[in-house]
Coordinates of C-alpha atoms and ligand atoms in Angstrom, one line a residue:
M976 CA -15.3 -9.7 -5.9
T977 CA -16.2 -9.6 -2.2
P978 CA -14.5 -6.6 -0.6
K979 CA -11.7 -7.6 1.8
R980 CA -10.8 -6.1 5.1
I981 CA -7.1 -5.2 4.7
L982 CA -4.9 -4.2 7.7
I983 CA -1.9 -2.0 6.9
C984 CA 0.8 -2.9 9.3
N985 CA 2.7 0.3 8.9
R986 CA 2.6 4.1 9.3
G987 CA 3.8 7.3 7.6
E988 CA 3.8 7.9 3.9
I989 CA 3.8 4.2 2.9
A990 CA 0.6 3.5 5.0
I991 CA -1.1 6.3 3.0
R992 CA 0.2 5.0 -0.3
V993 CA -1.1 1.4 0.4
A994 CA -4.5 2.7 1.7
K995 CA -5.0 4.6 -1.6
S996 CA -4.6 1.4 -3.6
I997 CA -6.9 -0.6 -1.2
L998 CA -9.6 2.0 -1.6
E999 CA -9.3 2.2 -5.4
L1000 CA -9.7 -1.6 -5.6
G1001 CA -12.9 -1.4 -3.5
H1002 CA -11.5 -3.0 -0.4
T1003 CA -11.5 -1.6 3.2
P1004 CA -8.2 -0.2 4.5
I1005 CA -7.7 -0.6 8.2
G1006 CA -5.0 1.4 9.9
L1007 CA -2.9 0.9 13.0
Y1008 CA -1.7 3.7 15.4
T1009 CA 0.1 4.0 18.7
E1010 CA -0.5 6.3 21.7
Y1011 CA 1.8 8.9 20.0
E1012 CA -0.1 9.0 16.8
L1013 CA -3.6 10.0 17.6
N1014 CA -3.6 12.6 14.8
A1015 CA -1.5 10.6 12.3
F1016 CA -2.2 11.6 8.7
H1017 CA -2.4 7.9 7.5
L1018 CA -5.5 7.4 9.6
E1019 CA -7.4 9.8 7.4
F1020 CA -7.1 7.3 4.6
C1021 CA -8.3 4.3 6.6
T1022 CA -11.9 3.3 7.2
E1023 CA -11.2 1.8 10.6
H1024 CA -8.4 2.5 13.1
L1025 CA -6.9 -0.1 15.5
K1026 CA -4.8 1.0 18.5
L1027 CA -1.5 -0.8 19.3
D1028 CA -0.7 -1.1 23.0
G1029 CA 2.9 -0.4 24.1
H1030 CA 5.4 2.4 24.1
T1031 CA 8.2 1.1 21.8
N1032 CA 8.4 -0.1 18.2
R1033 CA 9.2 -3.6 19.5
D1034 CA 5.9 -3.6 21.5
T1035 CA 3.8 -2.1 18.7
Y1036 CA 4.6 -2.2 15.0
L1037 CA 7.2 -5.0 15.4
N1038 CA 4.9 -7.0 17.7
S1039 CA 3.6 -9.8 15.5
D1040 CA 1.6 -11.5 18.3
Q1041 CA -0.3 -8.3 19.1
I1042 CA -1.0 -7.7 15.4
L1043 CA -2.2 -11.3 14.9
K1044 CA -4.6 -10.9 17.8
L1045 CA -6.0 -7.7 16.3
C1046 CA -6.4 -9.5 13.0
Q1047 CA -8.5 -12.2 14.6
L1048 CA -10.5 -9.9 16.8
H1049 CA -11.4 -7.6 13.8
K1050 CA -11.9 -10.3 11.2
I1051 CA -9.0 -9.1 9.0
D1052 CA -8.8 -10.9 5.6
A1053 CA -5.4 -9.7 4.5
V1054 CA -2.3 -7.8 5.7
H1055 CA -0.1 -5.3 3.8
P1056 CA 3.2 -4.8 5.6
G1057 CA 4.6 -1.8 3.7
Y1058 CA 8.4 -1.5 4.0
G1059 CA 10.6 -1.8 7.1
F1060 CA 9.0 -3.2 10.3
L1061 CA 7.6 -6.7 9.6
S1062 CA 7.7 -6.5 5.8
E1063 CA 10.6 -9.0 5.5
N1064 CA 9.8 -11.2 8.4
A1065 CA 9.2 -14.7 7.1
S1066 CA 7.8 -16.0 10.4
F1067 CA 5.2 -13.2 10.6
A1068 CA 4.1 -14.1 7.1
K1069 CA 3.9 -17.8 8.1
K1070 CA 1.9 -17.0 11.2
L1071 CA -0.7 -15.1 9.2
I1072 CA -1.0 -17.8 6.6
E1073 CA -1.4 -20.5 9.3
N1074 CA -4.3 -18.4 10.6
N1075 CA -6.0 -18.1 7.2
I1076 CA -5.0 -14.5 6.8
I1077 CA -3.5 -13.4 3.4
F1078 CA 0.0 -11.9 3.6
I1079 CA 0.3 -9.3 0.8
G1080 CA 3.9 -10.1 -0.1
P1081 CA 5.9 -13.1 -1.4
N1082 CA 5.7 -16.6 0.1
P1083 CA 7.7 -17.0 3.3
H1084 CA 10.1 -19.4 1.6
A1085 CA 11.2 -16.5 -0.8
I1086 CA 11.4 -14.0 2.1
D1087 CA 13.6 -16.4 4.0
A1088 CA 15.8 -17.3 1.1
M1089 CA 16.5 -13.7 0.2
G1090 CA 16.6 -12.3 3.8
D1091 CA 20.2 -13.3 4.3
K1092 CA 22.9 -11.7 2.2
A1093 CA 25.0 -15.0 2.3
K1094 CA 22.2 -17.4 1.4
S1095 CA 20.8 -15.1 -1.3
K1096 CA 24.3 -14.9 -2.9
Q1097 CA 24.5 -18.7 -3.0
L1098 CA 21.1 -18.9 -4.7
A1099 CA 22.1 -16.2 -7.2
T1100 CA 25.3 -18.1 -8.0
K1101 CA 23.3 -21.3 -8.6
A1102 CA 20.9 -19.4 -10.9
Q1103 CA 24.0 -18.1 -12.8
V1104 CA 23.4 -14.5 -11.9
P1105 CA 26.7 -12.7 -11.3
V1106 CA 27.5 -11.9 -7.7
V1107 CA 30.1 -9.5 -6.1
P1108 CA 33.4 -11.4 -5.7
G1109 CA 33.9 -12.5 -2.1
S1110 CA 32.5 -15.0 0.3
T1111 CA 29.1 -16.7 -0.4
A1112 CA 28.9 -18.0 3.2
E1113 CA 29.3 -16.3 6.5
V1114 CA 32.9 -15.6 7.5
P1115 CA 33.6 -17.2 10.9
S1116 CA 36.8 -15.3 11.9
V1117 CA 39.0 -12.4 11.2
E1118 CA 41.7 -14.7 9.8
E1119 CA 39.2 -16.1 7.3
A1120 CA 38.2 -12.6 6.3
I1121 CA 41.8 -11.7 5.6
K1122 CA 42.3 -14.8 3.6
I1123 CA 39.4 -14.0 1.3
A1124 CA 40.4 -10.3 1.1
K1125 CA 43.9 -11.4 -0.2
Q1126 CA 42.2 -13.5 -2.9
I1127 CA 39.8 -10.7 -4.1
T1128 CA 42.3 -7.9 -3.3
Y1129 CA 41.6 -4.7 -1.4
P1130 CA 39.5 -2.6 -0.9
I1131 CA 36.9 -5.0 0.6
L1132 CA 33.6 -4.5 2.4
L1133 CA 32.7 -6.2 5.6
K1134 CA 28.9 -6.6 5.5
A1135 CA 26.3 -7.9 7.9
V1136 CA 24.4 -10.9 6.4
A1137 CA 21.2 -9.6 8.1
G1138 CA 21.8 -6.0 7.3
G1139 CA 19.5 -3.4 5.8
G1140 CA 19.0 0.4 5.5
G1141 CA 22.7 0.9 4.7
K1142 CA 23.7 -0.2 8.2
G1143 CA 26.3 -2.8 9.2
M1144 CA 29.0 -2.4 6.6
R1145 CA 32.5 -1.0 6.6
V1146 CA 35.1 -0.5 3.8
C1147 CA 38.6 -1.9 4.6
N1148 CA 41.7 -1.0 2.6
S1149 CA 44.2 -3.3 4.3
E1150 CA 44.8 -6.2 6.5
S1151 CA 45.1 -4.0 9.6
E1152 CA 41.8 -2.3 8.8
V1153 CA 40.1 -5.7 8.6
K1154 CA 41.6 -6.6 12.0
A1155 CA 40.5 -3.2 13.4
N1156 CA 36.9 -3.4 12.0
F1157 CA 35.8 -7.1 12.1
E1158 CA 34.6 -7.2 15.7
T1159 CA 33.1 -3.7 15.5
V1160 CA 30.9 -4.6 12.5
Q1161 CA 30.0 -7.9 14.2
R1162 CA 28.8 -6.0 17.3
E1163 CA 26.9 -3.4 15.2
A1164 CA 25.2 -6.2 13.3
L1165 CA 24.2 -7.9 16.6
S1166 CA 22.8 -4.8 18.1
S1167 CA 21.0 -3.6 14.9
F1168 CA 19.9 -6.9 13.4
N1169 CA 20.1 -9.4 16.3
Y1170 CA 22.6 -11.4 14.3
P1171 CA 26.4 -11.0 14.1
G1172 CA 27.1 -12.9 10.9
L1173 CA 29.3 -11.2 8.3
I1174 CA 30.4 -11.6 4.7
V1175 CA 33.4 -10.2 2.8
E1176 CA 32.8 -8.6 -0.6
K1177 CA 35.0 -6.9 -3.1
Y1178 CA 34.4 -3.1 -2.7
I1179 CA 33.6 -2.0 -6.2
T1180 CA 34.9 1.6 -6.7
N1181 CA 33.0 4.3 -8.5
P1182 CA 30.0 2.0 -8.8
H1183 CA 26.3 2.6 -9.7
H1184 CA 23.5 1.1 -7.6
I1185 CA 21.1 -0.1 -10.2
E1186 CA 18.1 -2.2 -9.2
V1187 CA 15.3 -4.0 -11.2
Q1188 CA 11.6 -3.9 -10.2
I1189 CA 10.0 -7.3 -10.4
L1190 CA 6.3 -8.3 -10.4
A1191 CA 5.4 -12.0 -10.3
D1192 CA 2.2 -13.9 -9.9
K1193 CA 1.4 -17.2 -8.3
N1194 CA 1.4 -19.1 -11.6
G1195 CA 5.1 -18.7 -12.2
S1196 CA 4.9 -15.7 -14.5
V1197 CA 7.7 -13.2 -13.7
F1198 CA 7.8 -9.7 -15.2
H1199 CA 10.3 -6.9 -14.8
L1200 CA 9.4 -3.2 -14.8
F1201 CA 12.9 -2.0 -15.9
E1202 CA 15.6 -0.4 -13.7
R1203 CA 16.1 2.4 -11.2
E1204 CA 19.4 4.2 -10.7
C1205 CA 19.8 4.9 -7.0
S1206 CA 23.5 6.0 -6.8
I1207 CA 22.9 9.3 -5.0
Q1208 CA 23.4 8.0 -1.4
R1209 CA 24.8 9.1 1.9
R1210 CA 25.9 6.4 4.4
H1211 CA 24.9 3.8 1.8
Q1212 CA 21.3 5.0 1.9
K1213 CA 19.5 6.4 -1.1
I1214 CA 18.4 10.0 -1.2
I1215 CA 17.6 10.6 -5.0
E1216 CA 16.5 7.9 -7.4
E1217 CA 15.6 8.0 -11.1
S1218 CA 14.3 5.8 -13.9
P1219 CA 15.5 4.9 -16.5
S1220 CA 19.2 4.9 -15.4
P1221 CA 21.3 7.6 -17.2
F1222 CA 24.3 5.3 -16.9
I1223 CA 22.6 2.5 -18.9
G1224 CA 21.2 5.3 -21.2
D1225 CA 20.0 3.8 -24.5
D1226 CA 22.2 0.7 -24.3
M1227 CA 19.2 -1.7 -24.7
T1228 CA 21.4 -4.8 -24.6
L1229 CA 22.8 -3.9 -21.2
R1230 CA 19.3 -2.9 -20.0
N1231 CA 17.9 -6.2 -21.2
S1232 CA 20.7 -8.2 -19.7
I1233 CA 20.4 -6.7 -16.1
C1234 CA 16.5 -7.0 -16.3
Q1235 CA 16.8 -10.6 -17.4
A1236 CA 19.2 -11.4 -14.6
A1237 CA 16.7 -10.2 -12.1
V1238 CA 13.9 -12.2 -13.7
K1239 CA 16.1 -15.3 -13.6
L1240 CA 16.8 -14.9 -9.9
A1241 CA 13.1 -14.2 -9.1
K1242 CA 12.1 -17.4 -11.0
A1243 CA 14.8 -19.4 -9.1
V1244 CA 13.3 -18.4 -5.8
Q1245 CA 9.7 -18.9 -7.0
Y1246 CA 8.9 -15.3 -6.3
D1247 CA 5.2 -14.3 -6.3
S1248 CA 4.8 -10.6 -5.5
A1249 CA 6.4 -7.2 -6.1
G1250 CA 10.2 -7.2 -5.2
T1251 CA 13.4 -5.6 -6.1
V1252 CA 16.7 -7.2 -7.2
E1253 CA 19.6 -4.8 -6.4
F1254 CA 22.8 -4.8 -8.4
I1255 CA 26.1 -2.9 -8.2
M1256 CA 27.5 -1.9 -11.6
G1257 CA 31.2 -1.0 -12.1
E1258 CA 32.6 1.7 -14.5
D1259 CA 33.1 -1.1 -17.0
K1260 CA 29.3 -1.8 -17.0
K1261 CA 29.8 -5.2 -15.4
F1262 CA 27.0 -5.8 -12.9
Y1263 CA 26.8 -8.0 -9.8
F1264 CA 23.9 -9.0 -7.6
L1265 CA 23.8 -7.3 -4.2
E1266 CA 20.6 -8.4 -2.5
M1267 CA 16.9 -8.8 -3.1
N1268 CA 14.3 -6.8 -1.2
T1269 CA 11.2 -8.9 -0.8
R1270 CA 8.7 -6.0 -0.4
I1271 CA 7.5 -2.8 -1.9
Q1272 CA 10.4 -0.4 -2.0
V1273 CA 10.6 3.3 -0.9
E1274 CA 11.4 4.4 -4.5
H1275 CA 8.7 2.4 -6.3
P1276 CA 6.8 5.5 -7.4
I1277 CA 9.3 6.4 -10.2
T1278 CA 8.7 3.0 -11.8
E1279 CA 4.9 3.6 -11.5
E1280 CA 5.3 6.9 -13.2
I1281 CA 7.3 5.6 -16.2
T1282 CA 5.4 2.4 -16.7
G1283 CA 1.9 3.6 -15.7
I1284 CA 1.5 0.4 -13.7
D1285 CA 0.3 0.6 -10.0
L1286 CA 2.7 -1.7 -8.2
V1287 CA 0.8 -1.7 -4.9
S1288 CA -2.5 -2.6 -6.6
N1289 CA -0.9 -5.4 -8.5
M1290 CA 0.7 -6.7 -5.3
I1291 CA -2.7 -6.8 -3.7
K1292 CA -4.3 -8.5 -6.8
V1293 CA -1.6 -11.2 -6.9
A1294 CA -2.1 -11.9 -3.2
L1295 CA -5.9 -12.2 -3.7
N1296 CA -5.3 -14.6 -6.7
E1297 CA -6.6 -12.1 -9.2
P1298 CA -4.8 -11.5 -12.5
L1299 CA -2.2 -8.8 -13.0
D1300 CA -3.0 -5.7 -15.1
F1301 CA -0.9 -7.2 -17.9
S1302 CA 0.0 -10.7 -19.2
H1303 CA 3.0 -10.1 -21.5
Q1304 CA 6.4 -8.5 -20.9
D1305 CA 5.8 -6.5 -24.2
Q1306 CA 3.0 -4.6 -22.6
I1307 CA 5.4 -3.0 -20.1
K1308 CA 7.1 0.0 -21.7
I1309 CA 9.3 2.9 -20.5
R1310 CA 7.5 6.1 -21.2
G1311 CA 9.5 9.2 -20.3
H1312 CA 11.6 9.8 -17.2
A1313 CA 10.9 10.0 -13.4
I1314 CA 13.0 11.3 -10.5
E1315 CA 12.4 11.0 -6.8
A1316 CA 13.9 13.0 -3.9
R1317 CA 13.5 11.7 -0.3
I1318 CA 12.6 14.5 2.2
C1319 CA 14.2 13.6 5.5
A1320 CA 14.1 15.3 8.9
E1321 CA 17.8 15.4 9.4
D1322 CA 20.5 17.7 10.8
P1323 CA 22.5 19.0 7.8
V1324 CA 25.7 19.0 9.9
S1325 CA 25.7 15.4 11.0
M1326 CA 23.2 14.1 8.4
L1327 CA 21.7 12.3 11.3
P1328 CA 17.9 12.2 12.0
A1329 CA 16.7 15.4 13.6
P1330 CA 13.4 14.8 15.3
G1331 CA 11.1 17.8 15.9
T1332 CA 7.7 19.3 15.3
I1333 CA 6.6 20.8 12.0
H1334 CA 5.1 24.3 12.5
D1335 CA 4.8 25.4 8.9
F1336 CA 3.9 23.3 5.8
S1337 CA 3.0 24.2 2.2
Y1338 CA 3.7 23.0 -1.3
T1339 CA 2.6 23.2 -4.9
I1340 CA 1.9 20.3 -7.2
T1341 CA 1.4 20.7 -10.9
T1342 CA 1.2 18.3 -13.9
G1343 CA 3.8 15.6 -13.6
L1344 CA 4.4 16.0 -9.9
R1345 CA 3.5 13.6 -7.1
F1346 CA 4.1 14.1 -3.4
D1347 CA 3.9 11.0 -1.2
H1348 CA 4.1 12.2 2.4
C1349 CA 2.7 12.0 5.9
I1350 CA 3.2 15.7 6.9
Y1351 CA 0.8 18.1 8.5
R1352 CA 1.1 21.2 10.6
G1353 CA 1.8 20.1 14.1
Y1354 CA 3.3 16.7 13.0
E1355 CA 5.9 15.4 15.4
V1356 CA 8.8 13.5 13.9
R1357 CA 9.7 11.2 16.7
P1358 CA 13.2 9.8 17.2
D1359 CA 12.0 6.2 17.2
F1360 CA 10.5 6.4 13.7
D1361 CA 12.2 6.7 10.3
P1362 CA 13.2 10.3 9.6
M1363 CA 12.0 10.1 6.0
I1364 CA 8.8 12.1 5.9
G1365 CA 8.0 12.4 2.2
K1366 CA 9.1 11.8 -1.3
M1367 CA 8.7 14.4 -4.1
I1368 CA 8.4 12.6 -7.5
A1369 CA 8.6 14.4 -10.9
Y1370 CA 7.7 12.9 -14.2
G1371 CA 8.5 14.3 -17.6
I1372 CA 8.7 13.1 -21.2
T1373 CA 12.5 13.9 -21.0
R1374 CA 14.9 13.8 -18.1
T1375 CA 15.4 17.6 -18.4
T1376 CA 11.7 18.2 -17.9
A1377 CA 11.4 15.9 -14.9
L1378 CA 14.5 17.5 -13.3
R1379 CA 13.1 21.1 -13.8
K1380 CA 9.8 20.1 -12.3
L1381 CA 11.4 18.5 -9.3
C1382 CA 13.6 21.6 -8.7
L1383 CA 10.6 23.9 -8.9
A1384 CA 8.6 21.7 -6.5
L1385 CA 11.4 21.6 -4.0
D1386 CA 11.8 25.4 -4.2
Q1387 CA 8.1 25.7 -3.4
L1388 CA 8.1 23.2 -0.6
I1389 CA 8.2 24.8 2.8
I1390 CA 8.6 22.7 5.9
G1391 CA 9.2 25.0 8.9
G1392 CA 10.1 24.5 12.5
M1393 CA 12.7 21.7 11.9
L1394 CA 15.8 20.8 10.0
T1395 CA 15.5 19.0 6.7
N1396 CA 17.7 17.9 3.7
I1397 CA 15.7 20.0 1.2
D1398 CA 18.6 22.4 0.5
L1399 CA 21.0 19.6 -0.1
L1400 CA 18.6 17.9 -2.6
K1401 CA 18.2 21.2 -4.5
F1402 CA 21.9 21.7 -4.8
I1403 CA 22.4 18.2 -6.2
L1404 CA 19.6 18.5 -8.7
Q1405 CA 21.1 21.8 -10.0
E1406 CA 24.7 20.6 -10.1
K1407 CA 26.3 20.2 -13.5
D1408 CA 27.4 16.5 -13.2
F1409 CA 24.1 15.4 -11.8
K1410 CA 22.3 17.4 -14.5
N1411 CA 24.4 15.6 -17.1
G1412 CA 23.7 12.2 -15.5
H1413 CA 27.3 11.7 -14.6
Y1414 CA 27.4 10.4 -11.1
T1415 CA 28.3 7.3 -9.0
T1416 CA 27.7 6.3 -5.4
H1417 CA 30.7 8.5 -4.5
Y1418 CA 28.9 11.6 -5.8
L1419 CA 28.5 13.4 -2.5
T1420 CA 32.1 12.9 -1.4
Q1421 CA 33.4 13.8 -4.9
H1422 CA 31.4 17.0 -5.2
V1423 CA 32.2 18.9 -2.0
E1424 CA 33.8 21.8 -3.8
K1425 CA 31.2 22.1 -6.5
I1426 CA 28.4 21.9 -4.0
K1427 CA 30.1 24.6 -2.0
L1428 CA 30.4 26.9 -5.1
L1429 CA 26.9 26.3 -6.2
A1430 CA 25.6 26.9 -2.7
F1431 CA 27.3 30.3 -2.4
S1432 CA 26.4 31.4 -5.9
T1433 CA 22.7 30.9 -5.1
F1434 CA 23.0 32.5 -1.7
D1435 CA 20.2 34.9 -1.0
E1436 CA 21.2 37.5 1.6
K1437 CA 17.7 37.7 2.9
N1438 CA 17.7 34.0 3.6
I1439 CA 20.2 33.6 6.5
S1440 CA 18.8 30.2 7.6
S1441 CA 19.6 28.9 4.1
L1442 CA 23.2 30.1 4.4
K1443 CA 23.5 28.4 7.8
S1444 CA 22.3 25.2 6.4
V1445 CA 24.6 25.4 3.4
A1446 CA 27.6 26.0 5.6
S1447 CA 26.7 23.0 7.8
I1448 CA 26.2 20.8 4.8
I1449 CA 29.6 21.6 3.5
S1450 CA 31.3 21.0 6.8
S1451 CA 29.5 17.7 7.2
I1452 CA 30.4 16.5 3.7
T1453 CA 34.0 17.6 4.3
N1454 CA 34.1 15.7 7.5
E1455 CA 32.9 12.6 5.8
L1456 CA 35.5 13.0 3.1
E1457 CA 38.3 13.4 5.7
Q1458 CA 37.2 10.2 7.5
K1459 CA 37.7 8.2 4.3
Ligands
ADP1296 P1 14.8 0.9 -0.1 O1 15.8 -0.1 -0.6 O2 13.4 0.7 -0.3 O3 15.3 2.3 -0.4 P2 15.8 1.1 2.5 O4 17.0 0.1 2.5 O5 16.0 2.5 2.6 O6 14.8 0.6 1.4 O7 14.9 0.6 3.7 C1 13.5 0.9 3.7 C2 13.0 1.0 5.1 O8 13.2 -0.2 5.8 C3 13.7 2.1 5.8 O9 12.8 2.6 6.7 C4 14.8 1.3 6.6 O10 15.1 1.9 7.8 C5 14.0 0.0 6.9 N1 14.9 -1.2 6.9 C6 15.4 -1.9 5.8 N2 16.0 -3.0 6.1 C7 15.9 -3.1 7.5 C8 16.4 -4.0 8.4 N3 17.1 -5.1 8.1 N4 16.1 -3.8 9.7 C9 15.4 -2.7 10.1 N5 14.9 -1.8 9.2 C10 15.2 -2.0 7.9
ADP1297 P1 21.4 -2.7 2.5 O1 20.7 -4.0 2.8 O2 21.8 -1.9 3.6 O3 20.6 -1.9 1.5 P2 23.2 -3.3 0.2 O4 24.0 -4.5 0.1 O5 22.0 -3.2 -0.6 O6 22.8 -3.1 1.8 O7 24.1 -2.0 0.0 C1 23.8 -0.7 0.2 C2 24.7 0.2 -0.5 O8 26.1 0.1 -0.1 C3 24.8 0.0 -2.0 O9 23.7 0.7 -2.7 C4 26.1 0.6 -2.4 O10 26.2 2.0 -2.4 C5 27.0 0.2 -1.2 N1 27.6 -1.2 -1.4 C6 27.1 -2.4 -1.0 N2 27.9 -3.4 -1.4 C7 28.9 -2.8 -2.1 C8 30.1 -3.3 -2.8 N3 30.4 -4.6 -2.8 N4 30.9 -2.4 -3.5 C9 30.6 -1.1 -3.5 N5 29.5 -0.5 -2.8 C10 28.7 -1.4 -2.2
MG1298 MG1 20.0 -2.6 -0.4

């Protein structure tokens, strides 16, 4: 194999994660940086560093023309896009391919077909994969939205077809709420995603977000690497994920049926890389397709831990037309349990990003722990980048072991000089219902009182800052609850 020059079109923890696989496979990782990132941690893992000109994300990490020029100038063989930024941009992938540069991701047709929540629902329906009741095409007017809502009954969700990252959706409980929200969601969709199109979906109450990891090659073989439960969310964004799902438990028939549905959809779209099929599962264990993410996902490490398969390496191998690490579904097995907690620079009161500079940083890693992060002393979390700065991942033969390891790791993680969600993560991981595996996407709003009790029972008088943050977490959750 001739070593390839692989450009990582990303930054932060995912750029480091991708660089590690590139190095392990004997290729050359090449990193990007902007004028604000001269000391970025991800550059330490890259053999060469290329500077992006410009002051905004639009001019730098989202600027496909500039990136293509750099590729040509520096004889880049392949590009890994990470997540976010240009990772789900079909025209970027197409441009690279037209210029004989390998895109380490699925073919542009698959990105395009799955990039739109209406189009992908149509495809899923055709492939006989159950979809959430509601519209499978864009809803042109508020009248049409109300008509569909009447058929599927309230509550419903107005959702941006181009949405992502939990943005551009609003729950409506009545006709008047649809009227009040329709244009607002359209406007939000236009400003965040450059496209105002909406769909109407039945809002499933007390659901689980359960997704299936897919790995497919260019010869039509599609494999699944089991499920991840990602129901601990705030603002429709995940903060704690685990695999296998405690809700599916040892119901192997259900597990097989959701995994096979994901494989069926991936086959229907001729998928040829790592990807994730997301489902929403009701209390009755019926599941419905939500969307497909045609990229490596934030929470991929928990799947790597329980299967022992390196997803990023396999993504690279497929793109370079090399065989995967396995050739039969039977070779992929669940071994133990893994849990991930996302560490975010956020204000515990508003749960909104809280940029700042990290002055103090230390952590301990023991057997079964993995810390994917981009943190160093002096690191500035800028408002224009994602506030997620790291992921603590624990693996254990049992869920209890993994949970204990994760709690201990978070106890020993010190990030000083800025606000983070570490206390909130610790409360959840120690709370009874979470410990018992009994939770849905409504967990945070349903557990305000319990979190309050837990917070005060563990209050340490010497640690005033911890008390402050506990108090503000409670008030922010209460506010959220009151708004519902
Ligand atoms: P995951 O499903 O992997 O947890 P998220 O939905 O949290 O992924 O998104 C992963 C990253 O991609 C986040 O940084 C998020 O802000 C970003 N992202 C996802 N979808 C979009 C989108 N449509 N537009 C802009 N950013 C997005
Ligand atoms: P995004 O592209 O922003 O990730 P998703 O469609 O994947 O959007 O939804 C994100 C989250 O929003 C889900 O994990 C779930 O918590 C909630 N959600 C989305 N659709 C529904 C639905 N129809 N019913 C209930 N909750 C939903
Ligand atoms: Mg999603």
